[in-house]
């Protein structure tokens, strides 16, 4: 089982919090699409198992591509790989790129899951973020997607924003629930150095939210969404039964994947590969039939740390038998004292050789992870 991720490195404008790789100049867009197609061809043998279960367009803003550009990439994937009959084909989209006509076209391409970047329904917050849409556009995008026949919809929200009160967050959650999307991803804001927020922080124009209040935010999110029937299958991801993102779940399960495009990562079980984070250099290299990337071979300790970091965030928790049999790490023995303290404090439980965070533990996920890694 394998997955493909295709990074579309363009955005209409830069959101003030975002440090993903993207450019706001669309000049080379068609050349980039040609290069992405070419990389799919060059790396068709990267995955040991060519059967692709999930294909994910992320970014950047994949919805900035025209229907024909997306069709080109899907067609190339179909020619070079074996796409499962049950393929999950996700497109990340911004609300202002979506309308009924475009959504019908996306559906006809086989896109069967949309991940819509809404971030908030509060117009003042959206301006503060420098988002390219407003509340009304966001709501309309979700309604149009459904009308076009795409039901598997996820929306992204952000919490822990400076000046975001619990009441404002509750309003965002109320609005999200009224749209009845089967999946909601909600991320705590982090202030990244090379962003506008990072600059404001350095100039003392922005004060990050207090940690206790951020915990209260997360607690409110968990209670509200759980009461509404969502399952928190990963710390930042909530879904109605059977609507988890298969693509993201496969990352957490250690499935191999091929990452195409500038700044994309790939994983084949023993090493990670990082493509260059520069649009023009990426295009030039691919045109010369070269791959401009770095390869990192993971040490045993790095593999163990990675498995703990990803699995601890999920509803299934850390599979301690898998850790022991595959990576030789006997956590029960190595972390006996820490596990005893954490279980006694009610931060986690051990069920059928799996270590699972409690609700209280999810609020302290980073601290607990630090205690458990080798
Ligand atoms: S949040 Fe999304 S739309 Fe905004 S700059 Fe980052 S990638 Fe682009």
GROMACS .gro file of C-alpha atoms and ligand atoms in nm:
model
  382
    1UNK     CA    1   0.000   0.000   0.000
    2UNK     CA    2   0.144   0.341  -0.098
    3UNK     CA    3   0.047   0.705  -0.136
    4UNK     CA    4   0.147   1.000  -0.353
    5UNK     CA    5   0.166   1.361  -0.234
    6UNK     CA    6   0.193   1.639  -0.496
    7UNK     CA    7   0.297   1.981  -0.369
    8UNK     CA    8   0.154   2.283  -0.554
    9UNK     CA    9   0.385   2.569  -0.451
   10UNK     CA   10   0.167   2.871  -0.527
   11UNK     CA   11  -0.067   3.096  -0.328
   12UNK     CA   12  -0.258   3.411  -0.418
   13UNK     CA   13  -0.118   3.589  -0.114
   14UNK     CA   14   0.091   3.503   0.190
   15UNK     CA   15  -0.099   3.433   0.510
   16UNK     CA   16   0.070   3.602   0.803
   17UNK     CA   17   0.130   3.281   0.998
   18UNK     CA   18   0.238   3.045   0.721
   19UNK     CA   19   0.589   2.912   0.662
   20UNK     CA   20   0.505   2.645   0.407
   21UNK     CA   21   0.685   2.654   0.076
   22UNK     CA   22   0.497   2.864  -0.183
   23UNK     CA   23   0.538   3.156  -0.421
   24UNK     CA   24   0.284   3.429  -0.496
   25UNK     CA   25   0.423   3.472  -0.848
   26UNK     CA   26   0.235   3.241  -1.084
   27UNK     CA   27   0.454   3.313  -1.387
   28UNK     CA   28   0.597   2.960  -1.419
   29UNK     CA   29   0.279   2.773  -1.332
   30UNK     CA   30   0.252   2.568  -1.653
   31UNK     CA   31   0.626   2.491  -1.648
   32UNK     CA   32   0.585   2.376  -1.290
   33UNK     CA   33   0.296   2.145  -1.383
   34UNK     CA   34   0.510   1.999  -1.665
   35UNK     CA   35   0.797   1.949  -1.418
   36UNK     CA   36   0.567   1.779  -1.166
   37UNK     CA   37   0.446   1.543  -1.440
   38UNK     CA   38   0.805   1.477  -1.535
   39UNK     CA   39   0.902   1.399  -1.175
   40UNK     CA   40   0.615   1.149  -1.155
   41UNK     CA   41   0.765   0.974  -1.456
   42UNK     CA   42   1.125   0.991  -1.332
   43UNK     CA   43   1.035   0.844  -0.995
   44UNK     CA   44   0.783   0.582  -1.095
   45UNK     CA   45   1.004   0.310  -0.945
   46UNK     CA   46   1.056   0.478  -0.606
   47UNK     CA   47   0.777   0.288  -0.436
   48UNK     CA   48   0.819  -0.086  -0.388
   49UNK     CA   49   0.442  -0.129  -0.408
   50UNK     CA   50   0.306   0.061  -0.710
   51UNK     CA   51  -0.057   0.025  -0.597
   52UNK     CA   52  -0.159   0.375  -0.490
   53UNK     CA   53  -0.438   0.400  -0.234
   54UNK     CA   54  -0.427   0.777  -0.179
   55UNK     CA   55  -0.332   1.070  -0.400
   56UNK     CA   56  -0.313   1.405  -0.223
   57UNK     CA   57  -0.271   1.753  -0.372
   58UNK     CA   58  -0.134   1.980  -0.099
   59UNK     CA   59   0.044   2.309  -0.088
   60UNK     CA   60   0.053   2.598  -0.124
   61UNK     CA   61  -0.288   2.617  -0.280
   62UNK     CA   62  -0.368   2.331  -0.520
   63UNK     CA   63  -0.706   2.485  -0.609
   64UNK     CA   64  -0.513   2.764  -0.782
   65UNK     CA   65  -0.448   2.517  -1.069
   66UNK     CA   66  -0.687   2.508  -1.362
   67UNK     CA   67  -0.892   2.195  -1.422
   68UNK     CA   68  -0.673   2.103  -1.720
   69UNK     CA   69  -0.352   2.139  -1.514
   70UNK     CA   70  -0.493   1.911  -1.244
   71UNK     CA   71  -0.614   1.669  -1.513
   72UNK     CA   72  -0.260   1.652  -1.654
   73UNK     CA   73  -0.118   1.550  -1.315
   74UNK     CA   74  -0.389   1.294  -1.243
   75UNK     CA   75  -0.352   1.148  -1.592
   76UNK     CA   76   0.027   1.116  -1.553
   77UNK     CA   77  -0.021   0.946  -1.215
   78UNK     CA   78  -0.264   0.706  -1.379
   79UNK     CA   79  -0.016   0.627  -1.658
   80UNK     CA   80   0.286   0.573  -1.431
   81UNK     CA   81   0.127   0.403  -1.127
   82UNK     CA   82  -0.157   0.166  -1.048
   83UNK     CA   83  -0.430   0.378  -0.893
   84UNK     CA   84  -0.658   0.178  -0.665
   85UNK     CA   85  -1.024   0.147  -0.765
   86UNK     CA   86  -1.093   0.276  -0.416
   87UNK     CA   87  -0.853   0.573  -0.452
   88UNK     CA   88  -0.889   0.860  -0.204
   89UNK     CA   89  -0.815   1.165  -0.418
   90UNK     CA   90  -0.788   1.477  -0.204
   91UNK     CA   91  -0.748   1.838  -0.311
   92UNK     CA   92  -0.662   2.113  -0.065
   93UNK     CA   93  -0.860   2.420  -0.164
   94UNK     CA   94  -0.915   2.777  -0.060
   95UNK     CA   95  -1.279   2.892  -0.051
   96UNK     CA   96  -1.229   3.182  -0.294
   97UNK     CA   97  -1.110   2.940  -0.567
   98UNK     CA   98  -1.428   2.735  -0.551
   99UNK     CA   99  -1.757   2.785  -0.733
  100UNK     CA  100  -2.018   2.541  -0.860
  101UNK     CA  101  -1.872   2.513  -1.210
  102UNK     CA  102  -1.519   2.447  -1.085
  103UNK     CA  103  -1.646   2.199  -0.824
  104UNK     CA  104  -1.836   2.001  -1.089
  105UNK     CA  105  -1.515   1.990  -1.294
  106UNK     CA  106  -1.311   1.874  -0.993
  107UNK     CA  107  -1.559   1.597  -0.930
  108UNK     CA  108  -1.543   1.487  -1.292
  109UNK     CA  109  -1.162   1.453  -1.252
  110UNK     CA  110  -1.222   1.195  -0.980
  111UNK     CA  111  -1.148   1.425  -0.685
  112UNK     CA  112  -1.355   1.271  -0.407
  113UNK     CA  113  -1.228   1.455  -0.100
  114UNK     CA  114  -1.183   1.828  -0.041
  115UNK     CA  115  -0.983   1.982   0.238
  116UNK     CA  116  -1.096   2.345   0.254
  117UNK     CA  117  -0.872   2.597   0.432
  118UNK     CA  118  -1.119   2.812   0.623
  119UNK     CA  119  -0.913   2.882   0.941
  120UNK     CA  120  -1.188   3.094   1.101
  121UNK     CA  121  -1.538   3.225   1.034
  122UNK     CA  122  -1.454   3.555   1.205
  123UNK     CA  123  -1.395   3.824   0.940
  124UNK     CA  124  -1.168   4.026   1.171
  125UNK     CA  125  -0.948   3.720   1.238
  126UNK     CA  126  -0.941   3.633   0.867
  127UNK     CA  127  -0.811   3.984   0.794
  128UNK     CA  128  -0.555   3.950   1.076
  129UNK     CA  129  -0.437   3.626   0.911
  130UNK     CA  130  -0.431   3.796   0.566
  131UNK     CA  131  -0.657   3.523   0.426
  132UNK     CA  132  -0.793   3.575   0.074
  133UNK     CA  133  -1.155   3.498   0.165
  134UNK     CA  134  -1.423   3.602   0.411
  135UNK     CA  135  -1.677   3.415   0.621
  136UNK     CA  136  -1.952   3.426   0.359
  137UNK     CA  137  -1.726   3.282   0.085
  138UNK     CA  138  -1.615   3.002   0.317
  139UNK     CA  139  -1.971   2.897   0.400
  140UNK     CA  140  -2.074   2.914   0.034
  141UNK     CA  141  -1.775   2.699  -0.071
  142UNK     CA  142  -1.883   2.416   0.158
  143UNK     CA  143  -2.244   2.435   0.038
  144UNK     CA  144  -2.136   2.441  -0.328
  145UNK     CA  145  -1.906   2.142  -0.281
  146UNK     CA  146  -2.194   1.942  -0.145
  147UNK     CA  147  -2.425   2.057  -0.424
  148UNK     CA  148  -2.163   1.944  -0.676
  149UNK     CA  149  -2.174   1.599  -0.517
  150UNK     CA  150  -1.856   1.602  -0.308
  151UNK     CA  151  -1.961   1.494   0.042
  152UNK     CA  152  -1.624   1.398   0.186
  153UNK     CA  153  -1.528   1.747   0.300
  154UNK     CA  154  -1.279   1.854   0.564
  155UNK     CA  155  -1.239   2.208   0.692
  156UNK     CA  156  -0.927   2.351   0.857
  157UNK     CA  157  -0.953   2.584   1.155
  158UNK     CA  158  -0.692   2.753   1.377
  159UNK     CA  159  -0.702   2.803   1.754
  160UNK     CA  160  -0.471   2.963   2.006
  161UNK     CA  161  -0.456   3.295   1.820
  162UNK     CA  162  -0.354   3.609   2.013
  163UNK     CA  163  -0.672   3.795   2.116
  164UNK     CA  164  -0.890   3.494   2.030
  165UNK     CA  165  -1.119   3.453   2.329
  166UNK     CA  166  -1.287   3.127   2.425
  167UNK     CA  167  -1.613   3.286   2.310
  168UNK     CA  168  -1.469   3.358   1.963
  169UNK     CA  169  -1.346   2.999   1.939
  170UNK     CA  170  -1.688   2.870   2.050
  171UNK     CA  171  -1.845   3.077   1.768
  172UNK     CA  172  -1.609   2.923   1.513
  173UNK     CA  173  -1.695   2.574   1.638
  174UNK     CA  174  -2.070   2.649   1.628
  175UNK     CA  175  -2.043   2.767   1.268
  176UNK     CA  176  -1.828   2.468   1.172
  177UNK     CA  177  -2.080   2.227   1.323
  178UNK     CA  178  -2.370   2.393   1.144
  179UNK     CA  179  -2.202   2.307   0.811
  180UNK     CA  180  -2.199   1.937   0.910
  181UNK     CA  181  -1.874   1.851   0.732
  182UNK     CA  182  -1.767   1.497   0.822
  183UNK     CA  183  -1.409   1.603   0.900
  184UNK     CA  184  -1.259   1.897   1.088
  185UNK     CA  185  -0.885   1.962   1.133
  186UNK     CA  186  -0.798   2.220   1.394
  187UNK     CA  187  -0.443   2.332   1.459
  188UNK     CA  188  -0.289   2.543   1.735
  189UNK     CA  189  -0.121   2.855   1.596
  190UNK     CA  190   0.257   2.844   1.611
  191UNK     CA  191   0.455   3.162   1.555
  192UNK     CA  192   0.719   3.084   1.291
  193UNK     CA  193   1.023   3.306   1.262
  194UNK     CA  194   1.014   3.379   0.888
  195UNK     CA  195   0.651   3.493   0.877
  196UNK     CA  196   0.480   3.826   0.931
  197UNK     CA  197   0.362   3.703   1.271
  198UNK     CA  198   0.722   3.606   1.350
  199UNK     CA  199   0.835   3.958   1.259
  200UNK     CA  200   0.560   4.118   1.469
  201UNK     CA  201   0.657   3.894   1.758
  202UNK     CA  202   1.019   4.005   1.734
  203UNK     CA  203   0.904   4.366   1.732
  204UNK     CA  204   0.681   4.303   2.035
  205UNK     CA  205   0.372   4.378   1.828
  206UNK     CA  206   0.232   4.031   1.887
  207UNK     CA  207   0.219   3.830   2.208
  208UNK     CA  208   0.161   3.455   2.172
  209UNK     CA  209  -0.134   3.319   2.362
  210UNK     CA  210  -0.067   3.203   2.716
  211UNK     CA  211  -0.012   2.823   2.741
  212UNK     CA  212  -0.293   2.772   2.992
  213UNK     CA  213  -0.540   2.951   2.767
  214UNK     CA  214  -0.422   2.743   2.469
  215UNK     CA  215  -0.495   2.432   2.679
  216UNK     CA  216  -0.841   2.568   2.758
  217UNK     CA  217  -0.896   2.621   2.384
  218UNK     CA  218  -0.802   2.260   2.307
  219UNK     CA  219  -1.017   2.133   2.591
  220UNK     CA  220  -1.318   2.329   2.459
  221UNK     CA  221  -1.256   2.193   2.109
  222UNK     CA  222  -1.239   1.832   2.230
  223UNK     CA  223  -1.553   1.859   2.442
  224UNK     CA  224  -1.756   2.043   2.176
  225UNK     CA  225  -1.666   1.815   1.888
  226UNK     CA  226  -1.695   1.497   2.090
  227UNK     CA  227  -2.044   1.600   2.205
  228UNK     CA  228  -2.135   1.660   1.839
  229UNK     CA  229  -2.038   1.301   1.750
  230UNK     CA  230  -1.688   1.353   1.612
  231UNK     CA  231  -1.406   1.114   1.696
  232UNK     CA  232  -1.068   1.269   1.773
  233UNK     CA  233  -0.868   1.014   1.578
  234UNK     CA  234  -0.555   1.229   1.599
  235UNK     CA  235  -0.483   1.527   1.825
  236UNK     CA  236  -0.562   1.783   1.552
  237UNK     CA  237  -0.812   1.577   1.351
  238UNK     CA  238  -1.177   1.497   1.417
  239UNK     CA  239  -1.415   1.300   1.201
  240UNK     CA  240  -1.751   1.132   1.183
  241UNK     CA  241  -1.725   0.750   1.169
  242UNK     CA  242  -1.547   0.625   0.852
  243UNK     CA  243  -1.437   0.972   0.741
  244UNK     CA  244  -1.077   0.979   0.863
  245UNK     CA  245  -0.824   1.105   0.610
  246UNK     CA  246  -0.681   0.782   0.471
  247UNK     CA  247  -0.382   0.971   0.333
  248UNK     CA  248  -0.278   1.132   0.663
  249UNK     CA  249  -0.357   0.814   0.856
  250UNK     CA  250  -0.119   0.625   0.631
  251UNK     CA  251   0.165   0.867   0.723
  252UNK     CA  252   0.101   0.793   1.090
  253UNK     CA  253   0.097   0.420   1.018
  254UNK     CA  254   0.440   0.441   0.850
  255UNK     CA  255   0.314   0.368   0.497
  256UNK     CA  256   0.560   0.446   0.218
  257UNK     CA  257   0.483   0.753   0.007
  258UNK     CA  258   0.622   0.946  -0.283
  259UNK     CA  259   0.636   1.325  -0.249
  260UNK     CA  260   0.641   1.517  -0.577
  261UNK     CA  261   0.725   1.886  -0.620
  262UNK     CA  262   0.943   2.147  -0.452
  263UNK     CA  263   0.979   2.096  -0.075
  264UNK     CA  264   0.796   1.761  -0.091
  265UNK     CA  265   0.919   1.472   0.125
  266UNK     CA  266   0.922   1.103   0.040
  267UNK     CA  267   0.961   0.796   0.259
  268UNK     CA  268   1.045   0.441   0.153
  269UNK     CA  269   1.084   0.271   0.489
  270UNK     CA  270   1.453   0.332   0.538
  271UNK     CA  271   1.519   0.689   0.428
  272UNK     CA  272   1.351   1.024   0.382
  273UNK     CA  273   1.404   1.230   0.075
  274UNK     CA  274   1.359   1.609   0.073
  275UNK     CA  275   1.311   1.789  -0.257
  276UNK     CA  276   1.468   2.132  -0.296
  277UNK     CA  277   1.248   2.418  -0.168
  278UNK     CA  278   1.299   2.650  -0.464
  279UNK     CA  279   1.059   2.662  -0.758
  280UNK     CA  280   1.297   2.766  -1.037
  281UNK     CA  281   1.583   2.539  -0.926
  282UNK     CA  282   1.335   2.252  -0.901
  283UNK     CA  283   1.206   2.313  -1.256
  284UNK     CA  284   1.560   2.346  -1.396
  285UNK     CA  285   1.675   2.022  -1.232
  286UNK     CA  286   1.375   1.825  -1.354
  287UNK     CA  287   1.419   1.958  -1.710
  288UNK     CA  288   1.775   1.829  -1.695
  289UNK     CA  289   1.630   1.492  -1.585
  290UNK     CA  290   1.788   1.532  -1.243
  291UNK     CA  291   1.641   1.512  -0.898
  292UNK     CA  292   1.753   1.794  -0.670
  293UNK     CA  293   1.704   1.645  -0.327
  294UNK     CA  294   1.867   1.545   0.000
  295UNK     CA  295   1.848   1.195   0.138
  296UNK     CA  296   1.848   1.125   0.509
  297UNK     CA  297   1.901   0.765   0.616
  298UNK     CA  298   1.726   0.721   0.949
  299UNK     CA  299   1.917   0.579   1.244
  300UNK     CA  300   1.747   0.324   1.468
  301UNK     CA  301   1.685   0.588   1.737
  302UNK     CA  302   1.537   0.827   1.481
  303UNK     CA  303   1.299   0.555   1.359
  304UNK     CA  304   1.192   0.483   1.717
  305UNK     CA  305   1.142   0.855   1.791
  306UNK     CA  306   0.942   0.900   1.474
  307UNK     CA  307   0.715   0.608   1.551
  308UNK     CA  308   0.650   0.742   1.901
  309UNK     CA  309   0.596   1.100   1.780
  310UNK     CA  310   0.337   1.002   1.523
  311UNK     CA  311   0.157   0.717   1.697
  312UNK     CA  312   0.116   0.892   2.032
  313UNK     CA  313  -0.104   1.156   1.865
  314UNK     CA  314  -0.347   0.897   1.731
  315UNK     CA  315  -0.652   0.730   1.881
  316UNK     CA  316  -0.486   0.386   1.845
  317UNK     CA  317  -0.184   0.505   2.044
  318UNK     CA  318   0.166   0.357   2.044
  319UNK     CA  319   0.188  -0.009   1.949
  320UNK     CA  320   0.452  -0.123   2.198
  321UNK     CA  321   0.476  -0.474   2.047
  322UNK     CA  322   0.547  -0.325   1.704
  323UNK     CA  323   0.812  -0.096   1.858
  324UNK     CA  324   0.978  -0.397   2.017
  325UNK     CA  325   0.953  -0.644   1.729
  326UNK     CA  326   1.034  -0.402   1.444
  327UNK     CA  327   1.275  -0.161   1.611
  328UNK     CA  328   1.397  -0.349   1.918
  329UNK     CA  329   1.275  -0.083   2.163
  330UNK     CA  330   1.122  -0.235   2.476
  331UNK     CA  331   0.940   0.068   2.611
  332UNK     CA  332   0.786  -0.110   2.909
  333UNK     CA  333   1.137  -0.198   3.027
  334UNK     CA  334   1.322   0.119   2.917
  335UNK     CA  335   1.064   0.367   3.046
  336UNK     CA  336   0.927   0.175   3.342
  337UNK     CA  337   0.948   0.469   3.587
  338UNK     CA  338   0.800   0.728   3.345
  339UNK     CA  339   0.515   0.497   3.239
  340UNK     CA  340   0.425   0.429   3.599
  341UNK     CA  341   0.416   0.803   3.681
  342UNK     CA  342   0.217   0.891   3.370
  343UNK     CA  343  -0.044   0.618   3.423
  344UNK     CA  344  -0.080   0.707   3.793
  345UNK     CA  345  -0.135   1.074   3.700
  346UNK     CA  346  -0.412   0.968   3.461
  347UNK     CA  347  -0.229   1.105   3.155
  348UNK     CA  348  -0.227   0.777   2.969
  349UNK     CA  349  -0.343   0.418   2.986
  350UNK     CA  350  -0.207   0.089   2.856
  351UNK     CA  351  -0.462  -0.124   2.672
  352UNK     CA  352  -0.367  -0.444   2.487
  353UNK     CA  353  -0.002  -0.342   2.463
  354UNK     CA  354  -0.098  -0.002   2.330
  355UNK     CA  355  -0.018   0.318   2.509
  356UNK     CA  356  -0.305   0.565   2.472
  357UNK     CA  357  -0.325   0.930   2.585
  358UNK     CA  358  -0.618   1.028   2.807
  359UNK     CA  359  -0.807   1.351   2.745
  360UNK     CA  360  -0.586   1.521   3.005
  361UNK     CA  361  -0.279   1.363   2.840
  362UNK     CA  362  -0.371   1.509   2.500
  363UNK     CA  363  -0.333   1.856   2.650
  364UNK     CA  364   0.025   1.766   2.746
  365UNK     CA  365   0.117   1.562   2.440
  366UNK     CA  366   0.457   1.726   2.377
  367UNK     CA  367   0.570   1.689   2.738
  368UNK     CA  368   0.471   1.322   2.747
  369UNK     CA  369   0.643   1.251   2.416
  370UNK     CA  370   0.967   1.399   2.548
  371UNK     CA  371   0.956   1.157   2.841
  372UNK     CA  372   0.906   0.851   2.622
  373UNK     CA  373   1.155   0.891   2.339
  374UNK     CA  374   1.497   0.720   2.380
  375LIG     S1  375  -0.194   2.900   0.474
  375LIG    FE1  376  -0.230   2.806   0.276
  375LIG     S2  377  -0.303   2.977   0.148
  375LIG    FE2  378  -0.205   3.070   0.326
  375LIG     S3  379   0.004   3.108   0.259
  375LIG    FE3  380   0.002   2.909   0.363
  375LIG     S4  381  -0.023   2.760   0.203
  375LIG    FE4  382  -0.081   2.960   0.117
   0.00000   0.00000   0.00000
